[in-house]
């Protein structure tokens, strides 16, 4: 059909993002799902990055609504497409691994959360090693530090203070080496780190 075109799918996705930013989740979901339908009708066997982005966007709405099971399914679908499109070492793969870890973390499944966070950490570190410019390398290293903090947070909840301190020390070192000013290091996990030093 005339309307079933890649440009239409892209426009629907942008419209969905606009609604999502405005907090109109139902309208955002409607546009994302229609965009995905149109995109797949253009090429039913497609494993393009567009499909991954749409699965990711739909998953983000489910996560925002607290529907962790559906969010997880969407993120896993996105991850499969991203790996088929980019391989295993790509920033989009790292972001999706991180989000899957976050969903498991929210559900209290700390073993799976740690597994996905650790995979994300590995990908961010490899992306940093493969970076051809300083700015990209710095960005990937900072993302790796954020994943270290997420894993540290799990250790804190499990009472593993030594492991938590070790991971947060490494995250802090990365931020310091990247030139992030101390007053910008205001994440809750740095507060946890400082508190743990008092124990």
PDB file of C-alpha atoms in Angstrom, residues 8-128:
ATOM      1  CA  UNK A   8       5.808   6.805   7.019  1.00  0.00           C
ATOM      2  CA  UNK A   9       7.277   4.455   9.632  1.00  0.00           C
ATOM      3  CA  UNK A  10       9.933   7.011  10.527  1.00  0.00           C
ATOM      4  CA  UNK A  11       7.350   9.797  10.819  1.00  0.00           C
ATOM      5  CA  UNK A  12       5.182   7.646  13.098  1.00  0.00           C
ATOM      6  CA  UNK A  13       8.212   6.885  15.268  1.00  0.00           C
ATOM      7  CA  UNK A  14       9.057  10.596  15.604  1.00  0.00           C
ATOM      8  CA  UNK A  15       5.435  11.320  16.469  1.00  0.00           C
ATOM      9  CA  UNK A  16       5.581   8.570  19.090  1.00  0.00           C
ATOM     10  CA  UNK A  17       8.707  10.102  20.608  1.00  0.00           C
ATOM     11  CA  UNK A  18       6.998  13.482  20.778  1.00  0.00           C
ATOM     12  CA  UNK A  19       3.994  12.003  22.595  1.00  0.00           C
ATOM     13  CA  UNK A  20       6.300  10.047  24.910  1.00  0.00           C
ATOM     14  CA  UNK A  21       8.169  13.219  25.895  1.00  0.00           C
ATOM     15  CA  UNK A  22       4.836  14.892  26.622  1.00  0.00           C
ATOM     16  CA  UNK A  23       3.785  11.971  28.825  1.00  0.00           C
ATOM     17  CA  UNK A  24       1.005  10.813  26.450  1.00  0.00           C
ATOM     18  CA  UNK A  25       1.928   7.144  26.702  1.00  0.00           C
ATOM     19  CA  UNK A  26      -1.175   5.747  24.992  1.00  0.00           C
ATOM     20  CA  UNK A  27      -0.648   7.928  21.915  1.00  0.00           C
ATOM     21  CA  UNK A  28       3.074   7.191  21.940  1.00  0.00           C
ATOM     22  CA  UNK A  29       2.405   3.460  22.058  1.00  0.00           C
ATOM     23  CA  UNK A  30      -0.156   3.697  19.243  1.00  0.00           C
ATOM     24  CA  UNK A  31       2.358   5.468  16.995  1.00  0.00           C
ATOM     25  CA  UNK A  32       5.271   3.172  17.860  1.00  0.00           C
ATOM     26  CA  UNK A  33       3.204   0.048  17.226  1.00  0.00           C
ATOM     27  CA  UNK A  34       1.862   1.407  13.923  1.00  0.00           C
ATOM     28  CA  UNK A  35       5.389   2.405  12.912  1.00  0.00           C
ATOM     29  CA  UNK A  36       6.598  -1.126  13.664  1.00  0.00           C
ATOM     30  CA  UNK A  37       3.714  -2.622  11.641  1.00  0.00           C
ATOM     31  CA  UNK A  38       4.474  -0.364   8.666  1.00  0.00           C
ATOM     32  CA  UNK A  39       8.224  -1.035   8.897  1.00  0.00           C
ATOM     33  CA  UNK A  40       7.688  -4.791   8.936  1.00  0.00           C
ATOM     34  CA  UNK A  41       5.243  -4.624   6.039  1.00  0.00           C
ATOM     35  CA  UNK A  42       7.992  -2.958   3.963  1.00  0.00           C
ATOM     36  CA  UNK A  43      10.285  -5.916   4.573  1.00  0.00           C
ATOM     37  CA  UNK A  44       8.860  -8.743   6.712  1.00  0.00           C
ATOM     38  CA  UNK A  45      12.279 -10.383   7.143  1.00  0.00           C
ATOM     39  CA  UNK A  46      14.043  -7.171   8.093  1.00  0.00           C
ATOM     40  CA  UNK A  47      16.487  -7.150  10.996  1.00  0.00           C
ATOM     41  CA  UNK A  48      17.325  -3.498  10.512  1.00  0.00           C
ATOM     42  CA  UNK A  49      18.247  -1.022  13.202  1.00  0.00           C
ATOM     43  CA  UNK A  50      14.804   0.601  12.750  1.00  0.00           C
ATOM     44  CA  UNK A  51      13.118  -2.536  14.089  1.00  0.00           C
ATOM     45  CA  UNK A  52      15.429  -2.538  17.106  1.00  0.00           C
ATOM     46  CA  UNK A  53      14.727   1.150  17.828  1.00  0.00           C
ATOM     47  CA  UNK A  54      10.973   0.601  17.685  1.00  0.00           C
ATOM     48  CA  UNK A  55      11.144  -2.476  19.940  1.00  0.00           C
ATOM     49  CA  UNK A  56      13.282  -0.439  22.316  1.00  0.00           C
ATOM     50  CA  UNK A  57      10.806   2.477  22.289  1.00  0.00           C
ATOM     51  CA  UNK A  58       7.835   0.203  22.937  1.00  0.00           C
ATOM     52  CA  UNK A  59       9.787  -1.476  25.738  1.00  0.00           C
ATOM     53  CA  UNK A  60      10.477   1.918  27.299  1.00  0.00           C
ATOM     54  CA  UNK A  61       6.750   2.644  27.500  1.00  0.00           C
ATOM     55  CA  UNK A  62       6.122  -0.733  29.146  1.00  0.00           C
ATOM     56  CA  UNK A  63       8.945  -0.013  31.609  1.00  0.00           C
ATOM     57  CA  UNK A  64       7.522   3.442  32.335  1.00  0.00           C
ATOM     58  CA  UNK A  65       4.151   1.821  33.049  1.00  0.00           C
ATOM     59  CA  UNK A  66       5.726  -0.758  35.346  1.00  0.00           C
ATOM     60  CA  UNK A  67       5.042  -3.695  33.009  1.00  0.00           C
ATOM     61  CA  UNK A  68       8.468  -5.249  33.460  1.00  0.00           C
ATOM     62  CA  UNK A  69       7.665  -8.514  31.700  1.00  0.00           C
ATOM     63  CA  UNK A  70       6.620  -6.811  28.447  1.00  0.00           C
ATOM     64  CA  UNK A  71       9.492  -4.345  28.698  1.00  0.00           C
ATOM     65  CA  UNK A  72      11.931  -7.227  29.044  1.00  0.00           C
ATOM     66  CA  UNK A  73      10.505  -8.992  25.981  1.00  0.00           C
ATOM     67  CA  UNK A  74      10.800  -5.819  23.873  1.00  0.00           C
ATOM     68  CA  UNK A  75      14.354  -5.145  25.018  1.00  0.00           C
ATOM     69  CA  UNK A  76      15.358  -8.743  24.310  1.00  0.00           C
ATOM     70  CA  UNK A  77      13.832  -8.459  20.818  1.00  0.00           C
ATOM     71  CA  UNK A  78      15.768  -5.225  20.282  1.00  0.00           C
ATOM     72  CA  UNK A  79      18.989  -6.860  21.490  1.00  0.00           C
ATOM     73  CA  UNK A  80      18.591  -9.747  19.052  1.00  0.00           C
ATOM     74  CA  UNK A  81      18.154  -7.360  16.115  1.00  0.00           C
ATOM     75  CA  UNK A  82      21.004  -5.105  17.258  1.00  0.00           C
ATOM     76  CA  UNK A  83      23.407  -8.026  17.487  1.00  0.00           C
ATOM     77  CA  UNK A  84      22.331  -9.235  14.042  1.00  0.00           C
ATOM     78  CA  UNK A  85      22.814  -5.713  12.648  1.00  0.00           C
ATOM     79  CA  UNK A  86      25.913  -4.447  14.477  1.00  0.00           C
ATOM     80  CA  UNK A  87      27.584  -7.494  16.000  1.00  0.00           C
ATOM     81  CA  UNK A  88      28.238  -7.812  19.735  1.00  0.00           C
ATOM     82  CA  UNK A  89      30.418  -4.722  20.241  1.00  0.00           C
ATOM     83  CA  UNK A  90      28.309  -1.624  19.649  1.00  0.00           C
ATOM     84  CA  UNK A  91      26.998   1.134  21.895  1.00  0.00           C
ATOM     85  CA  UNK A  92      23.348   0.296  21.088  1.00  0.00           C
ATOM     86  CA  UNK A  93      23.973  -3.287  22.219  1.00  0.00           C
ATOM     87  CA  UNK A  94      25.516  -1.985  25.459  1.00  0.00           C
ATOM     88  CA  UNK A  95      22.566   0.329  26.160  1.00  0.00           C
ATOM     89  CA  UNK A  96      20.036  -2.462  25.632  1.00  0.00           C
ATOM     90  CA  UNK A  97      22.016  -4.908  27.788  1.00  0.00           C
ATOM     91  CA  UNK A  98      22.060  -2.234  30.479  1.00  0.00           C
ATOM     92  CA  UNK A  99      18.282  -1.773  30.281  1.00  0.00           C
ATOM     93  CA  UNK A 100      17.662  -5.511  30.459  1.00  0.00           C
ATOM     94  CA  UNK A 101      19.836  -5.522  33.566  1.00  0.00           C
ATOM     95  CA  UNK A 102      17.789  -2.634  34.957  1.00  0.00           C
ATOM     96  CA  UNK A 103      14.517  -4.523  34.447  1.00  0.00           C
ATOM     97  CA  UNK A 104      15.874  -7.613  36.206  1.00  0.00           C
ATOM     98  CA  UNK A 105      17.229  -5.338  38.936  1.00  0.00           C
ATOM     99  CA  UNK A 106      13.788  -3.763  39.454  1.00  0.00           C
ATOM    100  CA  UNK A 107      12.270  -7.260  39.663  1.00  0.00           C
ATOM    101  CA  UNK A 108      14.776  -8.275  42.355  1.00  0.00           C
ATOM    102  CA  UNK A 109      16.437 -10.871  40.125  1.00  0.00           C
ATOM    103  CA  UNK A 110      19.939  -9.772  41.051  1.00  0.00           C
ATOM    104  CA  UNK A 111      21.774 -12.688  39.435  1.00  0.00           C
ATOM    105  CA  UNK A 112      20.309 -11.945  36.000  1.00  0.00           C
ATOM    106  CA  UNK A 113      20.686  -8.210  36.544  1.00  0.00           C
ATOM    107  CA  UNK A 114      24.367  -8.652  37.367  1.00  0.00           C
ATOM    108  CA  UNK A 115      24.839 -10.913  34.343  1.00  0.00           C
ATOM    109  CA  UNK A 116      23.399  -8.347  31.926  1.00  0.00           C
ATOM    110  CA  UNK A 117      25.115  -5.411  33.609  1.00  0.00           C
ATOM    111  CA  UNK A 118      28.421  -7.283  33.362  1.00  0.00           C
ATOM    112  CA  UNK A 119      27.828  -7.949  29.654  1.00  0.00           C
ATOM    113  CA  UNK A 120      27.042  -4.249  29.165  1.00  0.00           C
ATOM    114  CA  UNK A 121      30.207  -3.299  31.039  1.00  0.00           C
ATOM    115  CA  UNK A 122      32.283  -5.562  28.790  1.00  0.00           C
ATOM    116  CA  UNK A 123      30.765  -4.021  25.647  1.00  0.00           C
ATOM    117  CA  UNK A 124      31.305  -0.435  26.879  1.00  0.00           C
ATOM    118  CA  UNK A 125      34.930  -1.237  27.708  1.00  0.00           C
ATOM    119  CA  UNK A 126      35.488  -2.790  24.269  1.00  0.00           C
ATOM    120  CA  UNK A 127      33.824   0.209  22.604  1.00  0.00           C
ATOM    121  CA  UNK A 128      36.207   2.479  24.520  1.00  0.00           C
TER     122      UNK A 128
END
